[in-house]
Amino acid sequence: MTAPSPHDAGPRPLTITLDGEPFAGTQGQTIAGMLLAARRRAWRTTSVAAAPRGVFCGIGVCFDCLVTVNGARDVRACLRRAADGDVVETQHDPLPGASA
Ligand code: FES
C-alpha cells in the first residue's frame, strides 16, 4: 500500500473578498476565474466613460481586468492566482479633470 498523495484530497477551497463580498474558489484559480465562476462580469470602470470592464483578453495583454489586491494596485486579475484571504478591491481612476 502506498502513502496517500497530497493531491488525492483534490483542490483546496479558498475564499477572497471583492469590495467586502466573499467569493469561494479553489487553489489554482485566478482572481478573474473565481469572479467569472460566480457570474461576476465586471469589476473595474474605464477612466473616461466609467464603462464596466472585466476580462477581455484573459492572457495579461489588455489590462482591462485591473484590481487592487491586498493594497497593491493595478494587479491583472486574469493572471494573479487567488490566495485564501485575498482582499480585492475594484478600481476606478478618472482622468484628471474628468468627472467620476
Ligand atoms: S483580461 Fe486582459 S490583461 Fe487581464
Coordinates of N, CA and C and ligand atoms in Angstrom, one line a residue:
M1 N 0.9 -1.2 0.0 CA 0.0 0.0 0.0 C 0.9 1.2 0.0
T2 N 0.5 2.2 -0.8 CA 1.3 3.4 -0.9 C 0.7 4.5 0.0
A3 N 1.5 5.4 0.4 CA 1.0 6.6 1.2 C 0.2 7.5 0.3
P4 N -0.9 8.1 0.9 CA -1.7 8.9 0.1 C -0.9 10.2 -0.4
S5 N -1.2 10.5 -1.6 CA -0.6 11.7 -2.2 C -1.3 13.0 -1.7
P6 N -0.5 14.1 -1.5 CA -1.2 15.3 -1.1 C -2.2 15.8 -2.2
H7 N -2.1 15.2 -3.4 CA -3.0 15.6 -4.5 C -4.3 14.8 -4.4
D8 N -4.4 13.7 -3.6 CA -5.6 12.9 -3.5 C -6.8 13.7 -2.9
A9 N -6.5 14.7 -2.1 CA -7.6 15.4 -1.4 C -8.3 16.3 -2.4
G10 N -7.7 16.5 -3.6 CA -8.4 17.5 -4.5 C -8.0 18.9 -4.2
P11 N -8.5 19.8 -5.0 CA -8.1 21.2 -4.8 C -8.6 21.7 -3.5
R12 N -7.8 22.6 -2.9 CA -8.2 23.1 -1.6 C -9.1 24.3 -1.8
P13 N -10.1 24.5 -1.0 CA -11.0 25.6 -1.1 C -10.3 26.9 -0.6
L14 N -10.7 28.0 -1.1 CA -10.3 29.3 -0.6 C -11.3 30.3 -0.8
T15 N -11.2 31.4 -0.1 CA -12.2 32.5 -0.1 C -11.4 33.8 -0.3
I16 N -11.9 34.6 -1.2 CA -11.4 36.0 -1.3 C -12.6 36.9 -1.1
T17 N -12.3 38.2 -1.0 CA -13.4 39.2 -1.0 C -13.2 40.2 -2.1
L18 N -14.2 40.7 -2.7 CA -14.2 41.8 -3.6 C -15.1 42.9 -3.1
D19 N -14.5 44.0 -2.7 CA -15.2 45.1 -2.1 C -16.0 44.6 -0.9
G20 N -15.5 43.6 -0.2 CA -16.1 43.1 1.0 C -17.0 41.9 0.8
E21 N -17.4 41.6 -0.4 CA -18.2 40.5 -0.7 C -17.4 39.2 -0.9
P22 N -17.7 38.1 -0.2 CA -16.9 36.9 -0.3 C -17.2 36.1 -1.5
F23 N -16.1 35.5 -2.1 CA -16.2 34.7 -3.3 C -15.4 33.4 -2.9
A24 N -16.0 32.3 -3.2 CA -15.4 31.0 -3.0 C -14.8 30.4 -4.2
G25 N -13.7 29.7 -4.1 CA -13.0 29.1 -5.2 C -12.1 28.0 -4.7
T26 N -11.2 27.6 -5.6 CA -10.3 26.6 -5.2 C -8.8 27.0 -5.6
Q27 N -7.9 26.4 -4.9 CA -6.5 26.7 -5.1 C -6.1 26.5 -6.6
G28 N -5.5 27.5 -7.2 CA -5.1 27.4 -8.6 C -5.9 28.3 -9.5
Q29 N -7.0 28.7 -9.0 CA -7.9 29.6 -9.8 C -7.3 31.0 -9.8
T30 N -7.4 31.8 -10.9 CA -7.1 33.2 -10.9 C -8.2 33.9 -10.2
I31 N -7.9 35.2 -9.8 CA -9.0 36.0 -9.3 C -10.1 36.2 -10.3
A32 N -9.8 36.4 -11.6 CA -10.8 36.6 -12.6 C -11.6 35.3 -12.7
G33 N -10.9 34.2 -12.7 CA -11.6 32.9 -12.8 C -12.6 32.7 -11.7
M34 N -12.3 33.1 -10.5 CA -13.2 33.0 -9.4 C -14.4 33.9 -9.6
L35 N -14.1 35.1 -10.0 CA -15.2 36.1 -10.2 C -16.1 35.7 -11.3
L36 N -15.6 35.2 -12.4 CA -16.4 34.7 -13.5 C -17.2 33.5 -13.2
A37 N -16.6 32.6 -12.4 CA -17.4 31.4 -12.0 C -18.6 31.8 -11.1
A38 N -18.5 33.0 -10.4 CA -19.6 33.4 -9.6 C -20.5 34.4 -10.4
R39 N -20.3 34.4 -11.8 CA -21.1 35.2 -12.7 C -20.9 36.7 -12.5
R40 N -19.8 37.1 -12.0 CA -19.4 38.5 -11.9 C -18.7 38.8 -13.2
R41 N -19.2 39.8 -14.0 CA -18.7 40.0 -15.3 C -17.8 41.3 -15.3
A42 N -17.9 42.2 -14.4 CA -17.2 43.5 -14.4 C -16.7 43.8 -13.0
W43 N -15.6 44.4 -12.9 CA -15.1 44.8 -11.6 C -14.1 46.0 -11.7
R44 N -14.2 46.7 -12.8 CA -13.5 47.9 -13.0 C -14.3 48.8 -13.9
T45 N -14.0 50.1 -13.8 CA -14.7 51.1 -14.7 C -13.6 51.9 -15.5
T46 N -13.9 52.2 -16.7 CA -12.9 53.0 -17.5 C -12.8 54.4 -17.0
S47 N -11.6 55.0 -17.3 CA -11.2 56.3 -16.8 C -12.1 57.4 -17.3
V48 N -12.5 57.4 -18.5 CA -13.3 58.5 -19.1 C -14.8 58.3 -19.0
A49 N -15.3 57.2 -19.4 CA -16.7 57.0 -19.5 C -17.3 56.1 -18.3
A50 N -16.4 55.7 -17.5 CA -16.8 54.8 -16.3 C -17.6 53.6 -16.8
A51 N -17.2 53.1 -18.0 CA -17.8 51.9 -18.5 C -17.3 50.6 -17.8
P52 N -18.2 49.7 -17.5 CA -17.7 48.5 -16.8 C -16.8 47.6 -17.6
R53 N -15.8 47.1 -16.9 CA -14.8 46.2 -17.5 C -14.5 45.0 -16.6
G54 N -14.2 43.9 -17.2 CA -13.8 42.7 -16.5 C -12.7 42.0 -17.3
V55 N -12.9 40.8 -17.8 CA -11.9 40.1 -18.6 C -12.2 40.4 -20.1
F56 N -11.2 40.8 -20.8 CA -11.3 40.9 -22.3 C -10.4 39.9 -22.9
C57 N -9.0 40.0 -22.7 CA -8.1 39.1 -23.4 C -7.9 37.8 -22.6
G58 N -7.9 37.9 -21.3 CA -7.7 36.8 -20.4 C -6.3 36.2 -20.4
I59 N -5.3 37.0 -21.0 CA -4.0 36.5 -21.0 C -3.0 37.5 -20.6
G60 N -3.4 38.6 -20.0 CA -2.5 39.6 -19.4 C -2.0 40.7 -20.4
V61 N -2.7 40.9 -21.5 CA -2.3 41.8 -22.5 C -3.1 43.1 -22.4
C62 N -4.4 43.1 -22.2 CA -5.2 44.3 -22.4 C -5.3 45.2 -21.1
F63 N -5.1 44.7 -20.0 CA -5.2 45.4 -18.7 C -6.6 45.8 -18.4
D64 N -7.6 45.2 -19.0 CA -9.0 45.6 -18.7 C -9.4 45.1 -17.3
C65 N -8.7 44.1 -16.8 CA -9.1 43.4 -15.5 C -8.5 43.9 -14.3
L66 N -7.9 45.1 -14.3 CA -7.1 45.6 -13.1 C -7.9 45.7 -11.9
V67 N -7.3 45.2 -10.8 CA -7.9 45.3 -9.4 C -6.8 45.7 -8.5
T68 N -7.2 46.1 -7.3 CA -6.2 46.2 -6.2 C -6.3 45.0 -5.3
V69 N -5.2 44.3 -5.0 CA -5.1 43.1 -4.2 C -4.3 43.3 -3.0
N70 N -4.9 43.2 -1.9 CA -4.1 43.4 -0.6 C -3.4 44.7 -0.6
G71 N -4.0 45.8 -1.2 CA -3.4 47.1 -1.2 C -2.5 47.4 -2.4
A72 N -2.2 46.4 -3.2 CA -1.3 46.6 -4.3 C -2.2 46.9 -5.5
R73 N -2.0 48.1 -6.1 CA -2.9 48.5 -7.3 C -2.4 47.8 -8.6
D74 N -3.3 47.9 -9.5 CA -3.0 47.5 -10.9 C -2.6 46.1 -11.1
V75 N -3.2 45.2 -10.4 CA -3.0 43.8 -10.5 C -3.9 43.2 -11.6
R76 N -3.4 42.5 -12.5 CA -4.2 41.8 -13.5 C -4.9 40.6 -13.0
A77 N -6.2 40.7 -12.8 CA -7.0 39.6 -12.2 C -6.9 38.3 -13.0
C78 N -6.7 38.4 -14.3 CA -6.6 37.2 -15.2 C -5.3 36.5 -15.0
L79 N -4.3 37.1 -14.4 CA -3.0 36.4 -14.2 C -2.8 36.0 -12.8
R80 N -3.3 36.8 -11.8 CA -3.0 36.6 -10.4 C -3.8 35.4 -9.8
R81 N -3.0 34.4 -9.4 CA -3.7 33.3 -8.7 C -4.2 33.7 -7.4
A82 N -5.4 33.4 -7.1 CA -6.0 33.8 -5.8 C -5.4 33.0 -4.7
A83 N -5.2 33.7 -3.6 CA -4.8 33.1 -2.3 C -5.8 33.3 -1.3
D84 N -6.0 32.3 -0.4 CA -7.0 32.4 0.6 C -6.9 33.7 1.4
G85 N -8.0 34.4 1.5 CA -8.0 35.6 2.3 C -7.6 36.9 1.5
D86 N -7.3 36.8 0.2 CA -7.0 38.0 -0.6 C -8.2 39.0 -0.4
V87 N -7.8 40.2 -0.2 CA -8.7 41.3 -0.2 C -8.6 42.1 -1.5
V88 N -9.6 41.9 -2.3 CA -9.6 42.5 -3.7 C -10.6 43.7 -3.7
E89 N -10.1 44.8 -4.3 CA -10.9 46.0 -4.4 C -11.0 46.4 -5.9
T90 N -12.2 46.9 -6.3 CA -12.4 47.4 -7.6 C -11.6 48.7 -7.8
Q91 N -11.3 49.1 -9.0 CA -10.5 50.3 -9.3 C -11.3 51.2 -10.3
H92 N -11.3 52.4 -10.0 CA -11.8 53.4 -10.9 C -10.9 54.6 -10.8
D93 N -10.2 55.0 -11.8 CA -9.3 56.1 -11.8 C -9.7 57.1 -12.9
P94 N -10.5 58.0 -12.5 CA -10.9 59.1 -13.5 C -9.7 59.9 -13.9
L95 N -9.6 60.3 -15.2 CA -8.6 61.1 -15.6 C -8.7 62.5 -14.9
P96 N -7.5 63.1 -14.7 CA -7.6 64.4 -14.0 C -8.5 65.4 -14.8
G97 N -9.4 66.0 -14.1 CA -10.3 66.9 -14.8 C -11.6 66.2 -15.3
A98 N -11.6 64.9 -15.3 CA -12.8 64.2 -15.7 C -13.7 63.9 -14.5
S99 N -15.0 63.9 -14.7 CA -15.9 63.6 -13.6 C -15.9 62.1 -13.3
A100 N -16.1 61.7 -12.1 CA -16.0 60.3 -11.7 C -17.3 59.6 -12.0
Ligands
FES1 S1 -8.1 40.4 -19.2 FE1 -6.6 41.3 -20.4 S2 -5.0 41.7 -19.0 FE2 -6.5 40.6 -17.9

